[in-house]
mmCIF file of N, CA and C in Angstrom:
data_model
loop_
_atom_site.group_PDB
_atom_site.id
_atom_site.type_symbol
_atom_site.label_atom_id
_atom_site.label_comp_id
_atom_site.label_asym_id
_atom_site.label_seq_id
_atom_site.Cartn_x
_atom_site.Cartn_y
_atom_site.Cartn_z
ATOM 1 N N THR U 252 -10.132 130.034 225.860
ATOM 2 C CA THR U 252 -8.413 131.139 225.238
ATOM 3 C C THR U 252 -8.995 129.645 224.091
ATOM 4 N N GLN U 253 -8.472 129.067 222.466
ATOM 5 C CA GLN U 253 -8.929 128.848 221.171
ATOM 6 C C GLN U 253 -7.854 127.365 221.870
ATOM 7 N N GLY U 254 -6.459 127.534 222.194
ATOM 8 C CA GLY U 254 -5.510 126.758 222.258
ATOM 9 C C GLY U 254 -5.359 126.037 224.195
ATOM 10 N N ALA U 255 -5.805 126.380 224.159
ATOM 11 C CA ALA U 255 -5.385 125.977 225.647
ATOM 12 C C ALA U 255 -5.692 124.817 225.636
ATOM 13 N N TYR U 256 -5.092 124.077 227.185
ATOM 14 C CA TYR U 256 -5.413 122.710 227.227
ATOM 15 C C TYR U 256 -6.606 122.199 227.202
ATOM 16 N N ALA U 257 -7.036 122.720 228.385
ATOM 17 C CA ALA U 257 -8.300 121.980 229.349
ATOM 18 C C ALA U 257 -10.324 122.119 227.594
ATOM 19 N N VAL U 258 -9.917 122.787 227.187
ATOM 20 C CA VAL U 258 -10.742 122.714 225.686
ATOM 21 C C VAL U 258 -10.612 121.253 225.524
ATOM 22 N N GLY U 259 -11.963 120.693 225.164
ATOM 23 C CA GLY U 259 -12.341 119.672 224.930
ATOM 24 C C GLY U 259 -12.035 118.085 226.088
ATOM 25 N N ARG U 260 -11.595 118.654 227.095
ATOM 26 C CA ARG U 260 -11.729 118.007 227.877
ATOM 27 C C ARG U 260 -12.287 117.899 229.252
ATOM 28 N N THR U 261 -12.769 117.724 230.412
ATOM 29 C CA THR U 261 -14.134 117.434 231.799
ATOM 30 C C THR U 261 -13.494 118.182 232.456
ATOM 31 N N LEU U 262 -13.553 118.368 233.818
ATOM 32 C CA LEU U 262 -13.445 118.922 235.236
ATOM 33 C C LEU U 262 -13.119 117.478 235.528
ATOM 34 N N ALA U 263 -13.609 116.470 235.945
ATOM 35 C CA ALA U 263 -12.698 115.221 236.016
ATOM 36 C C ALA U 263 -11.545 114.681 235.684
ATOM 37 N N GLU U 264 -11.291 115.195 234.573
ATOM 38 C CA GLU U 264 -10.181 114.985 233.288
ATOM 39 C C GLU U 264 -9.296 115.702 234.325
ATOM 40 N N LEU U 265 -9.917 116.922 233.987
ATOM 41 C CA LEU U 265 -8.322 117.836 235.371
ATOM 42 C C LEU U 265 -7.919 118.352 236.000
ATOM 43 N N ASP U 266 -9.577 117.270 236.892
ATOM 44 C CA ASP U 266 -8.904 117.682 238.306
ATOM 45 C C ASP U 266 -8.461 118.219 239.390
ATOM 46 N N LEU U 267 -9.132 119.595 239.067
ATOM 47 C CA LEU U 267 -9.128 121.146 239.612
ATOM 48 C C LEU U 267 -8.958 120.756 241.439
ATOM 49 N N ALA U 268 -9.368 119.518 242.120
ATOM 50 C CA ALA U 268 -9.809 119.616 243.972
ATOM 51 C C ALA U 268 -8.145 119.062 244.096
ATOM 52 N N ALA U 269 -7.658 118.579 243.569
ATOM 53 C CA ALA U 269 -5.990 118.114 243.172
ATOM 54 C C ALA U 269 -5.181 119.057 244.197
ATOM 55 N N LEU U 270 -5.593 120.529 243.811
ATOM 56 C CA LEU U 270 -4.603 121.660 242.974
ATOM 57 C C LEU U 270 -5.241 122.476 244.385
ATOM 58 N N GLY U 271 -5.851 122.521 244.469
ATOM 59 C CA GLY U 271 -7.001 123.037 246.077
ATOM 60 C C GLY U 271 -8.137 124.071 245.290
ATOM 61 N N ALA U 272 -8.133 123.922 244.391
ATOM 62 C CA ALA U 272 -9.169 124.993 243.642
ATOM 63 C C ALA U 272 -10.599 124.073 242.996
ATOM 64 N N ALA U 273 -11.548 124.691 242.962
ATOM 65 C CA ALA U 273 -12.780 123.756 242.485
ATOM 66 C C ALA U 273 -13.373 125.665 241.224
ATOM 67 N N VAL U 274 -14.125 124.892 240.474
ATOM 68 C CA VAL U 274 -14.855 125.948 240.162
ATOM 69 C C VAL U 274 -15.915 125.581 240.122
ATOM 70 N N SER U 275 -17.093 126.240 240.461
ATOM 71 C CA SER U 275 -18.492 127.219 240.524
ATOM 72 C C SER U 275 -18.203 127.057 240.144
ATOM 73 N N ARG U 276 -18.679 128.496 238.030
ATOM 74 C CA ARG U 276 -19.388 128.981 237.583
ATOM 75 C C ARG U 276 -18.700 128.589 236.027
ATOM 76 N N VAL U 277 -19.476 128.356 235.666
ATOM 77 C CA VAL U 277 -18.618 128.295 233.270
ATOM 78 C C VAL U 277 -19.568 129.395 232.947
ATOM 79 N N ARG U 278 -19.298 129.822 232.302
ATOM 80 C CA ARG U 278 -20.306 130.793 231.661
ATOM 81 C C ARG U 278 -19.979 130.254 229.933
ATOM 82 N N ARG U 279 -20.890 129.622 228.999
ATOM 83 C CA ARG U 279 -21.019 129.253 227.285
ATOM 84 C C ARG U 279 -21.648 130.339 226.717
ATOM 85 N N ARG U 280 -21.588 130.781 225.929
ATOM 86 C CA ARG U 280 -22.686 131.935 225.162
ATOM 87 C C ARG U 280 -23.034 132.424 225.735
ATOM 88 N N GLY U 281 -22.957 133.819 226.853
ATOM 89 C CA GLY U 281 -23.000 134.199 227.399
ATOM 90 C C GLY U 281 -24.692 133.495 228.410
ATOM 91 N N ILE U 282 -24.636 132.094 228.803
ATOM 92 C CA ILE U 282 -25.511 131.657 229.150
ATOM 93 C C ILE U 282 -24.827 130.612 230.760
ATOM 94 N N ARG U 283 -25.202 131.277 231.446
ATOM 95 C CA ARG U 283 -24.159 130.193 232.936
ATOM 96 C C ARG U 283 -24.266 128.880 233.434
ATOM 97 N N VAL U 284 -23.855 128.321 233.701
ATOM 98 C CA VAL U 284 -24.320 127.160 234.173
ATOM 99 C C VAL U 284 -23.659 127.055 235.792
ATOM 100 N N GLY U 285 -24.217 127.019 236.623
ATOM 101 C CA GLY U 285 -24.261 126.957 238.562
ATOM 102 C C GLY U 285 -23.818 125.822 238.957
ATOM 103 N N GLU U 286 -22.556 124.928 238.782
ATOM 104 C CA GLU U 286 -22.245 124.131 239.701
ATOM 105 C C GLU U 286 -21.578 123.018 238.793
ATOM 106 N N PRO U 287 -21.275 123.553 237.423
ATOM 107 C CA PRO U 287 -21.555 122.300 236.690
ATOM 108 C C PRO U 287 -21.130 121.075 237.142
ATOM 109 N N ALA U 288 -20.796 119.567 236.690
ATOM 110 C CA ALA U 288 -20.883 118.246 236.396
ATOM 111 C C ALA U 288 -19.579 118.571 236.219
ATOM 112 N N PRO U 289 -18.658 116.623 236.252
ATOM 113 C CA PRO U 289 -17.570 116.386 236.371
ATOM 114 C C PRO U 289 -17.082 116.327 234.986
ATOM 115 N N GLU U 290 -18.693 116.203 234.072
ATOM 116 C CA GLU U 290 -18.449 115.183 233.184
ATOM 117 C C GLU U 290 -18.548 116.881 232.201
ATOM 118 N N THR U 291 -19.199 117.655 232.642
ATOM 119 C CA THR U 291 -18.900 118.269 231.687
ATOM 120 C C THR U 291 -17.294 118.985 230.692
ATOM 121 N N ARG U 292 -17.614 119.676 229.475
ATOM 122 C CA ARG U 292 -16.262 119.615 228.659
ATOM 123 C C ARG U 292 -16.290 120.943 228.591
ATOM 124 N N PHE U 293 -14.994 121.473 228.448
ATOM 125 C CA PHE U 293 -14.405 122.571 228.382
ATOM 126 C C PHE U 293 -14.874 122.657 227.070
ATOM 127 N N GLU U 294 -15.036 124.245 226.345
ATOM 128 C CA GLU U 294 -14.821 124.149 225.640
ATOM 129 C C GLU U 294 -14.375 125.929 224.986
ATOM 130 N N ALA U 295 -13.541 126.272 223.941
ATOM 131 C CA ALA U 295 -13.397 127.337 223.135
ATOM 132 C C ALA U 295 -14.004 128.436 223.537
ATOM 133 N N GLY U 296 -14.047 129.580 224.060
ATOM 134 C CA GLY U 296 -15.037 130.472 224.875
ATOM 135 C C GLY U 296 -15.273 130.779 225.951
ATOM 136 N N ASP U 297 -15.023 129.450 226.876
ATOM 137 C CA ASP U 297 -16.048 129.302 227.983
ATOM 138 C C ASP U 297 -15.290 130.249 228.900
ATOM 139 N N VAL U 298 -15.612 130.973 229.715
ATOM 140 C CA VAL U 298 -15.031 131.865 231.050
ATOM 141 C C VAL U 298 -15.744 130.996 231.984
ATOM 142 N N VAL U 299 -14.529 130.950 233.140
ATOM 143 C CA VAL U 299 -14.936 129.766 233.667
ATOM 144 C C VAL U 299 -14.267 130.546 235.206
ATOM 145 N N VAL U 300 -15.764 130.576 236.329
ATOM 146 C CA VAL U 300 -15.308 130.672 237.615
ATOM 147 C C VAL U 300 -14.540 129.417 238.421
ATOM 148 N N VAL U 301 -12.975 130.090 238.881
ATOM 149 C CA VAL U 301 -11.963 129.349 239.890
ATOM 150 C C VAL U 301 -12.159 129.891 241.214
ATOM 151 N N LEU U 302 -12.722 128.926 242.401
ATOM 152 C CA LEU U 302 -12.042 129.543 243.533
ATOM 153 C C LEU U 302 -11.035 128.604 244.099
ATOM 154 N N GLY U 303 -10.034 129.459 244.927
ATOM 155 C CA GLY U 303 -9.265 128.830 246.004
ATOM 156 C C GLY U 303 -8.608 130.213 246.050
ATOM 157 N N GLU U 304 -7.296 129.298 247.690
ATOM 158 C CA GLU U 304 -6.413 130.252 247.570
ATOM 159 C C GLU U 304 -5.879 131.066 246.536
ATOM 160 N N PRO U 305 -4.891 131.992 246.230
ATOM 161 C CA PRO U 305 -4.161 132.440 245.443
ATOM 162 C C PRO U 305 -3.329 131.464 245.225
ATOM 163 N N ASP U 306 -1.945 130.407 245.709
ATOM 164 C CA ASP U 306 -1.396 129.406 244.956
ATOM 165 C C ASP U 306 -2.234 128.718 244.027
ATOM 166 N N SER U 307 -3.377 128.199 244.819
ATOM 167 C CA SER U 307 -4.163 127.062 244.350
ATOM 168 C C SER U 307 -4.793 127.686 242.756
ATOM 169 N N LEU U 308 -5.501 128.971 242.933
ATOM 170 C CA LEU U 308 -5.937 129.511 241.789
ATOM 171 C C LEU U 308 -4.499 129.353 240.684
ATOM 172 N N ALA U 309 -3.365 129.866 241.146
ATOM 173 C CA ALA U 309 -2.048 130.221 240.180
ATOM 174 C C ALA U 309 -1.717 128.912 239.633
ATOM 175 N N ALA U 310 -2.288 127.993 240.094
ATOM 176 C CA ALA U 310 -1.815 126.442 239.512
ATOM 177 C C ALA U 310 -3.056 125.987 239.001
ATOM 178 N N ALA U 311 -4.054 126.168 239.255
ATOM 179 C CA ALA U 311 -5.681 125.898 237.904
ATOM 180 C C ALA U 311 -5.408 126.908 236.648
ATOM 181 N N GLU U 312 -4.656 127.510 236.617
ATOM 182 C CA GLU U 312 -4.648 128.558 235.888
ATOM 183 C C GLU U 312 -3.569 128.143 234.871
ATOM 184 N N ILE U 313 -2.965 127.507 235.084
ATOM 185 C CA ILE U 313 -1.658 127.060 234.495
ATOM 186 C C ILE U 313 -1.904 126.036 234.067
ATOM 187 N N LEU U 314 -2.714 124.764 235.039
ATOM 188 C CA LEU U 314 -3.799 123.525 234.086
ATOM 189 C C LEU U 314 -4.209 123.657 233.219
ATOM 190 N N LEU U 315 -5.367 124.762 233.746
ATOM 191 C CA LEU U 315 -6.350 125.069 232.496
ATOM 192 C C LEU U 315 -5.365 125.275 230.946
ATOM 193 N N LEU U 316 -4.317 126.802 231.077
ATOM 194 C CA LEU U 316 -4.229 126.649 229.376
ATOM 195 C C LEU U 316 -3.221 125.868 228.932
ATOM 196 N N GLN U 317 -2.274 125.295 230.764
ATOM 197 C CA GLN U 317 -0.998 125.241 229.489
ATOM 198 C C GLN U 317 -0.333 123.387 229.711
ATOM 199 N N GLY U 318 -1.452 122.452 230.583
ATOM 200 C CA GLY U 318 -1.887 121.268 230.404
ATOM 201 C C GLY U 318 -0.189 121.111 231.872
ATOM 202 N N THR U 319 0.754 121.403 232.673
ATOM 203 C CA THR U 319 1.491 121.352 233.476
ATOM 204 C C THR U 319 0.804 121.228 235.297
ATOM 205 N N LYS U 320 0.992 120.909 236.040
ATOM 206 C CA LYS U 320 0.556 120.404 237.140
ATOM 207 C C LYS U 320 1.688 121.008 238.199
#
């Protein structure tokens, strides 16, 4: 999403692991990136596959979109 908090930030900066979630894949412009590196910087339009328990997934979604933990 264009205005998402995660756009322009790296996986390391977002630290989804602290929420109990993990990014397993990123699809960018139709290309799948398996096991993205901590240096992977999100771009508008990225499709992100996140793994975790329901509460962790909800918290990760809020962080990725709004920037609050």
